[in-house]
Short mmCIF file of C-alpha atoms in Angstrom, two decimals:
data_model
loop_
_atom_site.label_atom_id
_atom_site.label_comp_id
_atom_site.label_asym_id
_atom_site.label_seq_id
_atom_site.Cartn_x
_atom_site.Cartn_y
_atom_site.Cartn_z
CA MET A 1 -0.13 0.02 -0.06
CA LYS A 2 1.07 3.58 -0.60
CA ILE A 3 0.35 6.00 2.29
CA ALA A 4 0.35 9.75 1.90
CA VAL A 5 1.78 11.41 5.03
CA ASP A 6 1.15 14.98 5.90
CA ALA A 7 4.75 15.62 7.12
CA MET A 8 4.00 19.14 8.09
CA GLY A 9 1.05 18.25 10.58
CA GLY A 10 1.47 17.78 14.32
CA ASP A 11 3.91 18.65 16.99
CA HIS A 12 7.51 18.87 16.21
CA ALA A 13 6.88 18.55 12.49
CA PRO A 14 8.49 17.59 10.01
CA HIS A 15 11.19 15.91 12.20
CA GLU A 16 9.03 13.76 14.22
CA ILE A 17 6.68 12.85 11.45
CA VAL A 18 9.50 11.93 9.18
CA LYS A 19 11.11 9.83 11.79
CA GLY A 20 7.99 7.92 12.53
CA ALA A 21 7.33 7.58 8.69
CA VAL A 22 10.73 6.05 8.05
CA GLU A 23 10.23 3.64 11.14
CA ALA A 24 6.84 2.66 9.67
CA HIS A 25 8.21 2.01 6.48
CA LYS A 26 10.95 -0.25 7.81
CA LEU A 27 8.48 -2.13 10.07
CA PHE A 28 5.74 -2.73 7.56
CA GLY A 29 7.14 -2.26 4.13
CA HIS A 30 4.67 0.06 2.91
CA GLU A 31 5.57 2.73 0.31
CA ILE A 32 5.42 6.26 1.94
CA VAL A 33 4.93 9.64 0.42
CA LEU A 34 5.96 12.43 2.67
CA VAL A 35 3.89 15.50 1.69
CA GLY A 36 5.40 18.93 2.80
CA LYS A 37 8.02 21.47 2.39
CA GLU A 38 10.45 19.65 0.24
CA ASP A 39 13.72 20.97 1.60
CA ALA A 40 12.71 20.58 5.25
CA VAL A 41 11.44 17.04 4.56
CA LYS A 42 14.71 16.09 2.76
CA GLU A 43 16.81 17.40 5.62
CA CYS A 44 14.91 15.28 7.93
CA LEU A 45 15.40 12.29 5.88
CA LYS A 46 19.07 12.99 5.62
CA ASN A 47 19.17 13.16 9.29
CA GLU A 48 17.56 9.85 9.73
CA GLY A 49 19.86 8.36 7.19
CA ALA A 50 16.85 7.66 4.73
CA LEU A 51 17.46 10.21 2.07
CA GLU A 52 18.13 7.54 -0.55
CA LEU A 53 15.79 4.90 1.15
CA ALA A 54 13.91 3.03 -1.66
CA GLY A 55 10.12 3.17 -0.83
CA ILE A 56 10.08 6.69 0.63
CA SER A 57 9.24 9.67 -1.70
CA VAL A 58 8.75 13.60 -1.29
CA VAL A 59 6.02 15.49 -2.61
CA HIS A 60 6.28 19.22 -2.42
CA ALA A 61 3.40 21.35 -0.77
CA GLY A 62 4.09 24.84 -0.07
CA ASP A 63 1.65 25.68 2.72
CA VAL A 64 0.62 24.20 6.19
CA ILE A 65 -2.71 24.23 7.98
CA ASP A 66 -1.99 25.09 11.51
CA MET A 67 -4.02 24.54 14.78
CA ASN A 68 -5.17 28.28 14.62
CA ASP A 69 -6.82 27.99 11.13
CA GLU A 70 -10.52 27.32 11.02
CA PRO A 71 -10.62 23.79 9.81
CA THR A 72 -13.33 23.90 7.06
CA ALA A 73 -11.95 27.50 5.68
CA ALA A 74 -8.37 26.26 5.68
CA ILE A 75 -9.21 22.95 3.52
CA ARG A 76 -10.98 25.32 0.99
CA ARG A 77 -8.46 28.13 0.77
CA LYS A 78 -5.05 26.26 1.42
CA LYS A 79 -5.12 24.13 -1.54
CA ASP A 80 -1.26 23.87 -1.72
CA SER A 81 -1.06 22.75 2.07
CA SER A 82 0.54 19.41 3.00
CA MET A 83 -2.79 18.09 4.11
CA VAL A 84 -4.72 18.83 1.22
CA VAL A 85 -2.10 17.90 -1.30
CA ALA A 86 -1.94 14.54 0.56
CA MET A 87 -5.64 14.12 0.51
CA ASN A 88 -5.52 14.89 -3.16
CA ALA A 89 -3.16 12.05 -3.79
CA VAL A 90 -5.72 9.80 -2.45
CA ARG A 91 -8.66 11.18 -4.40
CA GLU A 92 -6.69 10.94 -7.60
CA GLY A 93 -5.36 7.30 -6.92
CA ARG A 94 -1.80 8.25 -6.30
CA ALA A 95 -1.97 6.64 -2.82
CA GLY A 96 -4.21 4.36 -0.93
CA ALA A 97 -4.65 6.16 2.30
CA VAL A 98 -3.48 9.47 4.01
CA VAL A 99 -2.26 10.06 7.58
CA SER A 100 -1.95 13.47 9.40
CA ALA A 101 -1.21 14.20 12.99
CA GLY A 102 -2.38 17.92 12.28
CA SER A 103 -5.58 19.56 13.03
CA THR A 104 -8.24 16.98 13.70
CA GLY A 105 -10.94 19.43 12.45
CA ALA A 106 -9.04 19.92 9.27
CA VAL A 107 -8.57 16.23 8.81
CA LEU A 108 -12.19 15.58 9.30
CA ALA A 109 -13.27 18.50 6.97
CA GLY A 110 -10.81 17.36 4.35
CA GLY A 111 -11.83 13.78 4.64
CA MET A 112 -15.54 14.91 4.06
CA PHE A 113 -14.91 17.54 1.33
CA ARG A 114 -11.86 16.12 -0.51
CA LEU A 115 -12.57 12.30 -0.14
CA GLY A 116 -16.18 12.03 0.41
CA ARG A 117 -18.23 9.76 2.53
CA ILE A 118 -18.34 6.02 2.56
CA PRO A 119 -21.80 4.99 1.55
CA GLY A 120 -23.77 4.03 4.67
CA VAL A 121 -21.48 5.94 7.07
CA ASP A 122 -23.22 9.06 8.25
CA ARG A 123 -20.69 10.51 10.62
CA PRO A 124 -16.78 10.22 10.65
CA ALA A 125 -15.41 8.74 13.58
CA LEU A 126 -12.01 9.14 15.40
CA ALA A 127 -10.55 5.98 16.49
CA PRO A 128 -7.05 6.43 18.30
CA LEU A 129 -5.25 3.61 19.84
CA LEU A 130 -4.46 4.59 23.41
CA PRO A 131 -2.10 2.73 25.81
CA ASN A 132 -3.67 0.73 28.78
CA GLY A 133 -0.80 -0.88 30.77
CA LYS A 134 -1.04 -4.26 28.71
CA GLY A 135 -0.91 -2.84 25.23
CA PHE A 136 -3.36 -0.64 23.50
CA PHE A 137 -7.23 -0.28 23.11
CA CYS A 138 -9.15 1.61 20.39
CA LEU A 139 -11.34 4.48 21.54
CA ILE A 140 -14.15 5.29 19.23
CA ASP A 141 -15.30 8.88 19.28
CA CYS A 142 -18.26 9.77 16.55
CA GLY A 143 -19.54 12.81 18.36
CA LEU A 144 -22.77 13.14 20.44
CA THR A 145 -25.68 14.95 18.93
CA ARG A 146 -28.72 13.16 20.59
CA ILE A 147 -29.30 11.73 24.09
CA GLU A 148 -32.11 9.21 24.60
CA PHE A 149 -34.16 9.60 27.55
CA TYR A 150 -36.61 6.75 27.99
CA GLY A 151 -37.12 6.22 24.22
CA ALA A 152 -37.53 10.00 23.50
CA TYR A 153 -34.78 11.79 21.79
CA GLN A 154 -33.52 15.31 22.68
CA THR A 155 -31.10 17.30 20.60
CA VAL A 156 -28.17 18.55 22.11
CA ARG A 157 -26.73 21.87 21.17
#
């Protein structure tokens, strides 16, 4: 599988993102496309000794969606951001999946506006793996919009 990775999203990007992508490639063998500011990403690859590593490539994106951006507006306006370029790679069939540690709201908005919904799935869900002392568990968060009280629904705003 070819995975597009938003190299500019998340804390300590791009260094930590590139470091994790290189480790994931070595462990699982999936092809990785790092999307972000090319010079910065290549410098990180060089520091990891992975600049010439087969199976890892870089696609330039000149902009970044940061945590202060309004998610929906950022997805629509920042068309050259690393997150949008990575999502477009999936939409256009150049990658099979996208990963971002950036703005959760922008990832959800981008998933809906750039990639579309899966038929039968009304609402996207967050599914992080969290440690529990013996390994990991998956926490599903699909957002609460209604609470059931004895069979009657009340909308929460």
